mmCIF file with all atom_site columns, C-alpha atoms in Angstrom:
data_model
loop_
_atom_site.group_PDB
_atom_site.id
_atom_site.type_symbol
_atom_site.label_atom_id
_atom_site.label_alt_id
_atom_site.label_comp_id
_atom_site.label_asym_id
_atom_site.label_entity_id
_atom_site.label_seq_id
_atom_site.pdbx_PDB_ins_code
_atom_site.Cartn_x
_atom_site.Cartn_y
_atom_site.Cartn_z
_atom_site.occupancy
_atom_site.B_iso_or_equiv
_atom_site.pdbx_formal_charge
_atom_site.auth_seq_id
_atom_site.auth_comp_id
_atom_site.auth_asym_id
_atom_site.auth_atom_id
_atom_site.pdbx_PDB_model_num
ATOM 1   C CA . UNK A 1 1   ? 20.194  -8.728  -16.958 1.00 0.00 ? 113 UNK A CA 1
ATOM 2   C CA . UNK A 1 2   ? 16.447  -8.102  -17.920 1.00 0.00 ? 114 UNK A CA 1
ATOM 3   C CA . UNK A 1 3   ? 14.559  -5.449  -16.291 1.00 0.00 ? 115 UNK A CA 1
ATOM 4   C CA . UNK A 1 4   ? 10.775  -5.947  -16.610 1.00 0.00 ? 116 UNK A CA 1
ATOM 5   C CA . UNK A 1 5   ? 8.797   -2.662  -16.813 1.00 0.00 ? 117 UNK A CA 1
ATOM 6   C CA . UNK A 1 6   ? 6.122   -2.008  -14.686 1.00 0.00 ? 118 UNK A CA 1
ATOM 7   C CA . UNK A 1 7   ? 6.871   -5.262  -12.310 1.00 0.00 ? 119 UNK A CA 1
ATOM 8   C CA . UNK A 1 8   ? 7.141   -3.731  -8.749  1.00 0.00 ? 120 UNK A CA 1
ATOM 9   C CA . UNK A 1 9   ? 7.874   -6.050  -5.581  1.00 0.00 ? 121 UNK A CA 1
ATOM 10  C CA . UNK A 1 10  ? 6.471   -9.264  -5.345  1.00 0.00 ? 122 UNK A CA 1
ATOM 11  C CA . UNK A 1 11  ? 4.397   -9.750  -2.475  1.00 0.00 ? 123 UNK A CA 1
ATOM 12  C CA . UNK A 1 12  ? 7.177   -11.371 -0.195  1.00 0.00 ? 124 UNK A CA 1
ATOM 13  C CA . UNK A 1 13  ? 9.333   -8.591  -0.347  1.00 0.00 ? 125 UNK A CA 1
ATOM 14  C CA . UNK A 1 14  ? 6.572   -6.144  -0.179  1.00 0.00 ? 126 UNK A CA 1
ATOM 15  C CA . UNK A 1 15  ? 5.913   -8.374  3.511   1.00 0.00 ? 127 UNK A CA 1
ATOM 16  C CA . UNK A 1 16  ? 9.560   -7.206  3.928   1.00 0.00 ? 128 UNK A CA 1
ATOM 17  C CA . UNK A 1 17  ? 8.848   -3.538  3.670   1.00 0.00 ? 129 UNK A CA 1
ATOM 18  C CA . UNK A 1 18  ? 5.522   -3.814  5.434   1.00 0.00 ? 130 UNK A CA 1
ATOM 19  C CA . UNK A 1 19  ? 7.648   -5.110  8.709   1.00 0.00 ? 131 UNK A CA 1
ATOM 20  C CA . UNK A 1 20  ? 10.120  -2.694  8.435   1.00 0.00 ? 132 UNK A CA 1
ATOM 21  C CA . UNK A 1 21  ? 7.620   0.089   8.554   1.00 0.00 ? 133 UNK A CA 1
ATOM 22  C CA . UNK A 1 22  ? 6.186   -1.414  11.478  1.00 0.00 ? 134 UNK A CA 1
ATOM 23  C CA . UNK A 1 23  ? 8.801   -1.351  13.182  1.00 0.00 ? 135 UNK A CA 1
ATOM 24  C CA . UNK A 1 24  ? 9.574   2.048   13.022  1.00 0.00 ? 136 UNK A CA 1
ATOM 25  C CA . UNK A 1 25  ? 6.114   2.928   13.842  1.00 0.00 ? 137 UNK A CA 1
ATOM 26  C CA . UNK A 1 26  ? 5.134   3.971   10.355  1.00 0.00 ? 138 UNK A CA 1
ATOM 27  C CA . UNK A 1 27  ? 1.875   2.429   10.340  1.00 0.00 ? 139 UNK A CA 1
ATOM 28  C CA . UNK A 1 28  ? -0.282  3.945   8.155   1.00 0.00 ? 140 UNK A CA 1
ATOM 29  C CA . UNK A 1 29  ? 3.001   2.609   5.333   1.00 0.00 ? 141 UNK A CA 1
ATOM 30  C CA . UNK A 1 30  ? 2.895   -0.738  6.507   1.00 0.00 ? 142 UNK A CA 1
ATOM 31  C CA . UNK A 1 31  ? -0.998  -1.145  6.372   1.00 0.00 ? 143 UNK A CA 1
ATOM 32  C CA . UNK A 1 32  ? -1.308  0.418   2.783   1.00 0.00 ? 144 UNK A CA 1
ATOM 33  C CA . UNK A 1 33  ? 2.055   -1.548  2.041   1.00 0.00 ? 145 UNK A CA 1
ATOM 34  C CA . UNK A 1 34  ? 0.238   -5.307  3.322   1.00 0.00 ? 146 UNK A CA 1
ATOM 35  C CA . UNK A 1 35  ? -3.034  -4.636  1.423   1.00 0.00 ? 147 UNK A CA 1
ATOM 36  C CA . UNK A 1 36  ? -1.313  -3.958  -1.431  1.00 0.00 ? 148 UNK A CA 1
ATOM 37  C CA . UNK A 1 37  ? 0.428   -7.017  -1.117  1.00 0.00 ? 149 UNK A CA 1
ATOM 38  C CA . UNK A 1 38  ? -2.601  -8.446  -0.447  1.00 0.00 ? 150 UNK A CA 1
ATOM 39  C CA . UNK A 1 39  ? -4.080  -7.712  -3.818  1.00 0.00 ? 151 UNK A CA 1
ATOM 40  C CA . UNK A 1 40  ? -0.934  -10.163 -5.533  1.00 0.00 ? 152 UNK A CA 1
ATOM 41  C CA . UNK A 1 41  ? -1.064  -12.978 -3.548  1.00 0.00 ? 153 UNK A CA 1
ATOM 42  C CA . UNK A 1 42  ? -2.833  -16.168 -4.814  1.00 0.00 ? 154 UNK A CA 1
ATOM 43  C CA . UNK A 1 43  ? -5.367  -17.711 -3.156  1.00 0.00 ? 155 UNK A CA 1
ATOM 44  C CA . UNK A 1 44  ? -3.331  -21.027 -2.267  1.00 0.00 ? 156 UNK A CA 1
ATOM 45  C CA . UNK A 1 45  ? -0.187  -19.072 -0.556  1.00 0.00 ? 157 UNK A CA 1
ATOM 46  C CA . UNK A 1 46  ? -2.893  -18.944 2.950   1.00 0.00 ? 158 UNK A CA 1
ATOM 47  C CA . UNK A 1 47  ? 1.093   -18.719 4.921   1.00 0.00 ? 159 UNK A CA 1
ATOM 48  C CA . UNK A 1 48  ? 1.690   -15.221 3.357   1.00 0.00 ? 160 UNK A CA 1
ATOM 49  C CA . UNK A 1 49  ? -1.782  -14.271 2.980   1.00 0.00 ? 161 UNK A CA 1
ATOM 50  C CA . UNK A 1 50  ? -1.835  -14.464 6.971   1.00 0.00 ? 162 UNK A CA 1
ATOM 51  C CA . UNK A 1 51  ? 0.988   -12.771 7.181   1.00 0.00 ? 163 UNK A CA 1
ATOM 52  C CA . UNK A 1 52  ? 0.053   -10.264 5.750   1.00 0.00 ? 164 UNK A CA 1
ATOM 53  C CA . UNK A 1 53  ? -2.934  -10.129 7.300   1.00 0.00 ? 165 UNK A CA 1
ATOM 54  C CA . UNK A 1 54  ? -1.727  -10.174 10.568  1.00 0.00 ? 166 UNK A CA 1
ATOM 55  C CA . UNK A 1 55  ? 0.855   -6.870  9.647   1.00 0.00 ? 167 UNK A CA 1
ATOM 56  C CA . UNK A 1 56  ? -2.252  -4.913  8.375   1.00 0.00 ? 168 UNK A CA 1
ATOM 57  C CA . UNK A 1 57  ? -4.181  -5.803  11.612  1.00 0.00 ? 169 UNK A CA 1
ATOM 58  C CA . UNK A 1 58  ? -1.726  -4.422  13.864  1.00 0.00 ? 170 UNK A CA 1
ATOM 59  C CA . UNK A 1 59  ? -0.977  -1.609  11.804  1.00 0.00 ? 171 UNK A CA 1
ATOM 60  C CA . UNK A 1 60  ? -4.569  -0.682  12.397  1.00 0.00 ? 172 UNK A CA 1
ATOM 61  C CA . UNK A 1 61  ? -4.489  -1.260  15.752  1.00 0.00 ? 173 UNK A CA 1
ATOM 62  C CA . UNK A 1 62  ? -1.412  0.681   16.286  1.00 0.00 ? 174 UNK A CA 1
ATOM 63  C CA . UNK A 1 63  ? -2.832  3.583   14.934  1.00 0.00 ? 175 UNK A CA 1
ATOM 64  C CA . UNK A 1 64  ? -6.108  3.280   17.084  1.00 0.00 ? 176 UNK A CA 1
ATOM 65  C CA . UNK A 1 65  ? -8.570  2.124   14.630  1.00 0.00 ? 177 UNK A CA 1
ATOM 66  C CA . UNK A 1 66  ? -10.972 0.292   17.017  1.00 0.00 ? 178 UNK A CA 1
ATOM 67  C CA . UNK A 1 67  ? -13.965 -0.359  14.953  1.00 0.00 ? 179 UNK A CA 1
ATOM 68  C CA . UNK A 1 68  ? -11.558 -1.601  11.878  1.00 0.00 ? 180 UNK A CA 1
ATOM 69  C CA . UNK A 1 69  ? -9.733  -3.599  13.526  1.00 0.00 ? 181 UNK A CA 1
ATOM 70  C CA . UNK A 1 70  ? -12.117 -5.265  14.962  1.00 0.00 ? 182 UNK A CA 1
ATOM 71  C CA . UNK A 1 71  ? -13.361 -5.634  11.829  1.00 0.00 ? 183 UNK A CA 1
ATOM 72  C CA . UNK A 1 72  ? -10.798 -7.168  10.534  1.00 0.00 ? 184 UNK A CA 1
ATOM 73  C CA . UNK A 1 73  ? -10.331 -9.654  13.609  1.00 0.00 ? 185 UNK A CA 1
ATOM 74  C CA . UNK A 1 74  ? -13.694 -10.935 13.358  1.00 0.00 ? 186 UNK A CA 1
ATOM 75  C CA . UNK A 1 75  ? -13.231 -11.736 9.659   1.00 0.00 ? 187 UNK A CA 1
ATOM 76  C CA . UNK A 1 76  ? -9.564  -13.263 10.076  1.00 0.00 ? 188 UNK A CA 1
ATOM 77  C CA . UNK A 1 77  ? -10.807 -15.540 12.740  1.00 0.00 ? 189 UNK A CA 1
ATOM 78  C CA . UNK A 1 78  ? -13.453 -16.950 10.755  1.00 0.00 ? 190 UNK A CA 1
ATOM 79  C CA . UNK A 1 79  ? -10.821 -17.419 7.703   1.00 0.00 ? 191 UNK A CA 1
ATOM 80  C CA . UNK A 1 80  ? -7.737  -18.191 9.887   1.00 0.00 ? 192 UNK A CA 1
ATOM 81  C CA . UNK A 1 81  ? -9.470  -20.387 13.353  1.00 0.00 ? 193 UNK A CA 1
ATOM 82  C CA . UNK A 1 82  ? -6.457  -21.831 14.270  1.00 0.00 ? 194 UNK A CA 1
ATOM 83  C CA . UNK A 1 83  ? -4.330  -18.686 13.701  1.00 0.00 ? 195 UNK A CA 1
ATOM 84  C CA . UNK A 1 84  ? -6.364  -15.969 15.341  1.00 0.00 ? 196 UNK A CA 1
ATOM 85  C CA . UNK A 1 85  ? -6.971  -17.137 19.209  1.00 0.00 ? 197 UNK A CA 1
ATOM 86  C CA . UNK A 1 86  ? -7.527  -15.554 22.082  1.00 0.00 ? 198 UNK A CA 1
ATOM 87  C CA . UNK A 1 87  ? -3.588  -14.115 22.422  1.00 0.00 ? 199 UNK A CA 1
ATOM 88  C CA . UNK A 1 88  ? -4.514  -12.561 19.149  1.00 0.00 ? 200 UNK A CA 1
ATOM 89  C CA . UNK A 1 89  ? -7.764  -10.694 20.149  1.00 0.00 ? 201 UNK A CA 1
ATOM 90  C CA . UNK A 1 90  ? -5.288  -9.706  23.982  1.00 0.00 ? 202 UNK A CA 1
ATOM 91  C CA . UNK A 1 91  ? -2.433  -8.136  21.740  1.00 0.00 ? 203 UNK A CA 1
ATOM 92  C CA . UNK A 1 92  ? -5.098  -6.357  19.428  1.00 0.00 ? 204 UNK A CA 1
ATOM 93  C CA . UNK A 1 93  ? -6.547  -4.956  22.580  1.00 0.00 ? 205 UNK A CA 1
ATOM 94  C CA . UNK A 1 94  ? -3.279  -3.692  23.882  1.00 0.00 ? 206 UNK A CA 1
ATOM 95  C CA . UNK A 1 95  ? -2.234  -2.254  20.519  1.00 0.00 ? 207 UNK A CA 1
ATOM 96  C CA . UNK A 1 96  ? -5.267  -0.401  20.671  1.00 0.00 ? 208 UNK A CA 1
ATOM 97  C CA . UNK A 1 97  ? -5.305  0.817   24.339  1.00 0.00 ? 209 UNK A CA 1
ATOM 98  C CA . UNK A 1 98  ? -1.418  1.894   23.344  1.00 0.00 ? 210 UNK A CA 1
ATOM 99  C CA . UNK A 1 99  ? -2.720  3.905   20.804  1.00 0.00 ? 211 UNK A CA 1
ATOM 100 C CA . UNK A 1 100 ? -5.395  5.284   23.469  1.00 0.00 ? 212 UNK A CA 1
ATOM 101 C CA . UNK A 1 101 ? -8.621  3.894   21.863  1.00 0.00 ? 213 UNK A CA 1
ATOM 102 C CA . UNK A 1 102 ? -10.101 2.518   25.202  1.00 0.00 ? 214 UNK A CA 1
ATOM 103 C CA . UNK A 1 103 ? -13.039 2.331   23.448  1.00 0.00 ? 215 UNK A CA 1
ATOM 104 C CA . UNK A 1 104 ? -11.840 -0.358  20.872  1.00 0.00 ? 216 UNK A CA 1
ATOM 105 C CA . UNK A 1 105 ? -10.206 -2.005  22.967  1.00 0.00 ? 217 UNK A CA 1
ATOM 106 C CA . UNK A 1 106 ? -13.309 -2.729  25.180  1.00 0.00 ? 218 UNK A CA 1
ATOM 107 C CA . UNK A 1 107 ? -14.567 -3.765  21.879  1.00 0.00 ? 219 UNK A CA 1
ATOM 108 C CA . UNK A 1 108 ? -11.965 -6.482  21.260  1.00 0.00 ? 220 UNK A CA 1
ATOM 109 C CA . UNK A 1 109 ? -11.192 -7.814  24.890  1.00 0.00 ? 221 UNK A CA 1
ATOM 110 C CA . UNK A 1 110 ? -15.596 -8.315  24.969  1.00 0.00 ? 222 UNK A CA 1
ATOM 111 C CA . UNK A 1 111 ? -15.787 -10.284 21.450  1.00 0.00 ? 223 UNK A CA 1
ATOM 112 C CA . UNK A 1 112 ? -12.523 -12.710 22.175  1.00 0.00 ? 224 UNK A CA 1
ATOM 113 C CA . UNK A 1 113 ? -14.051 -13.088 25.524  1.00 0.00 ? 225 UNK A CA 1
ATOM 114 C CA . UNK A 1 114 ? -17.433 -14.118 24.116  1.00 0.00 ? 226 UNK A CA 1
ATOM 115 C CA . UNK A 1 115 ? -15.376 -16.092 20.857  1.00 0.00 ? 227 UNK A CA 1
ATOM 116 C CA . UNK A 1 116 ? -13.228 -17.868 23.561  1.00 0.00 ? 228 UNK A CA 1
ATOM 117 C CA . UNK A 1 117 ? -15.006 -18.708 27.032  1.00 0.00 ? 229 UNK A CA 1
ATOM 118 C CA . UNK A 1 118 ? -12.057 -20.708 28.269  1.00 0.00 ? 230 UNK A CA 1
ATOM 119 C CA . UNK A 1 119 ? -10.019 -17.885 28.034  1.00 0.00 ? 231 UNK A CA 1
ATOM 120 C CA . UNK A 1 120 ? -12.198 -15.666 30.488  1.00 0.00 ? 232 UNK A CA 1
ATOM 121 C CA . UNK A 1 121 ? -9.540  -14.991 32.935  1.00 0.00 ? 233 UNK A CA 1
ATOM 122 C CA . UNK A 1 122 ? -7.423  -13.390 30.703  1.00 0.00 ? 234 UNK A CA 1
ATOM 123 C CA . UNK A 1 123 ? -9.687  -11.190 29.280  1.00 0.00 ? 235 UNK A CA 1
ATOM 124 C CA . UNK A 1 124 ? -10.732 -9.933  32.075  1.00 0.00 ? 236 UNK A CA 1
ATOM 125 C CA . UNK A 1 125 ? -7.964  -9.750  33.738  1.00 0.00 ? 237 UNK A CA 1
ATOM 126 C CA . UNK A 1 126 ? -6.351  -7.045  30.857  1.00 0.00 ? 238 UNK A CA 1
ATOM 127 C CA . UNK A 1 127 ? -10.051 -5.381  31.128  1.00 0.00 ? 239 UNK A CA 1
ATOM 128 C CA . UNK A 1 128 ? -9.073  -4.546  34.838  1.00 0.00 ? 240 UNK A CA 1
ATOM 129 C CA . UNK A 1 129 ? -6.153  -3.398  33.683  1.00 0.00 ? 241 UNK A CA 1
ATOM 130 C CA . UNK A 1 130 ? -7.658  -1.533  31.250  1.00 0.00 ? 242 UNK A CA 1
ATOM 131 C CA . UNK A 1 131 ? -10.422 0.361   33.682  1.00 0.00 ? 243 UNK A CA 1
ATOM 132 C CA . UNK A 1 132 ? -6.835  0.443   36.052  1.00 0.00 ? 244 UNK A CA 1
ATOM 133 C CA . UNK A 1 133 ? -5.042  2.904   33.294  1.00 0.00 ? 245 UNK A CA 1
ATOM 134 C CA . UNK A 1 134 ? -8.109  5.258   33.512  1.00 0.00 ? 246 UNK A CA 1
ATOM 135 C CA . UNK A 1 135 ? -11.193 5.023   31.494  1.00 0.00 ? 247 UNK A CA 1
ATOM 136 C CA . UNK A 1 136 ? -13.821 7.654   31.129  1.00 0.00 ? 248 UNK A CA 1
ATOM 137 C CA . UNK A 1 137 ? -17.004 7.327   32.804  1.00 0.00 ? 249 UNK A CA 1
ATOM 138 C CA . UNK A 1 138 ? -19.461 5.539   29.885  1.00 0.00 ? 250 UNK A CA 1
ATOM 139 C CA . UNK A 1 139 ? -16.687 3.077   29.402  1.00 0.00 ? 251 UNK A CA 1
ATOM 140 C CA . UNK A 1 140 ? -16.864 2.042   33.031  1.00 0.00 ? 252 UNK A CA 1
ATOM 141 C CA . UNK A 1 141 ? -20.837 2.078   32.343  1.00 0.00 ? 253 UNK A CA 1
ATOM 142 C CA . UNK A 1 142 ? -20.206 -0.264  29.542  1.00 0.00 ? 254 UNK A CA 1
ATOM 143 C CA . UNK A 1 143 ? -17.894 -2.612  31.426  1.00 0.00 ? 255 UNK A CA 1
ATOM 144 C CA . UNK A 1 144 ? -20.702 -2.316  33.951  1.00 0.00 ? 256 UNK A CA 1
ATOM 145 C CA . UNK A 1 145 ? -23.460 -3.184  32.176  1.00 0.00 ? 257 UNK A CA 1
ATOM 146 C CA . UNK A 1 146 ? -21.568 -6.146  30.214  1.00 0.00 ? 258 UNK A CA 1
ATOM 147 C CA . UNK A 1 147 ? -20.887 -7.207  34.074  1.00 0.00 ? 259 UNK A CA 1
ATOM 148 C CA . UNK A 1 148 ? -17.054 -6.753  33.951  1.00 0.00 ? 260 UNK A CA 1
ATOM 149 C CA . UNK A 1 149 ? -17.024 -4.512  36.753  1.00 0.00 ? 261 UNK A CA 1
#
């Protein structure tokens, strides 16, 4: 047997570990876990890139990082258009009500509402939802003013 020094986990088992530690709710481990990944995955291999892209976007989410995830969302759905559609940008949202960033997702549910007009009802439909769960009064303001309310 031949043990390689400093070789650690190649990025399909490091997609492994990322998944496991999001599903235990460890998400700060599976975000640093996927962008490490990340970092050792070649350009062609766009299946695991995604992937991994998608685990480090929810991770953020999860943890209620509004303005990076959105971030993130914005950029993936330029590189990934037939990947990141409007169910992505609803789940994102949810994530990051979950996580109680109202805030972020506001953020999210507004630009896949504006990046997918057919999909209208369902974005607002989770906003009311949203503003249903309790928001604070500039967020109701906001919705306002964007006429969602």
């Amino acid at each position: 047997m031949t043990v390689l020094i400093g070789c650690g986990p190649d990025p399909e088992q490091l997609k492994i570990e990322a998944l496991q530690a999001l599903s235990v709710g460890n998400f700060s481990q599976a975000r640093e876990i996927s962008t490490r990944a990340l970092e050792q995955v070649p350009e062609s291999e766009k299946r695991l890139s995604w992937s991994l892209e998608r685990i480090r976007l929810e991770a953020l989410a999860r943890e209620g990082q509004g303005a990076d995830a959105l971030e993130a969302l914005e950029r993936l759905a330029a590189e990934y258009p037939d990947q990141a559609g409007a169910s992505l940008y609803l789940a994102i949202a949810s994530y990051l009500q979950d996580a109680g960033d109202a805030s972020g997702a506001i953020d999210i549910l507004v630009a896949g509402d504006e990046r997918f007009p057919g999909e209208s009802a369902k974005f607002e439909a989770q906003i009311r939802e949203l503003q249903a769960g309790g928001l604070d009064p500039a967020e109701i303001e906001r919705l306002r003013s964007l006429g969602y309310l």
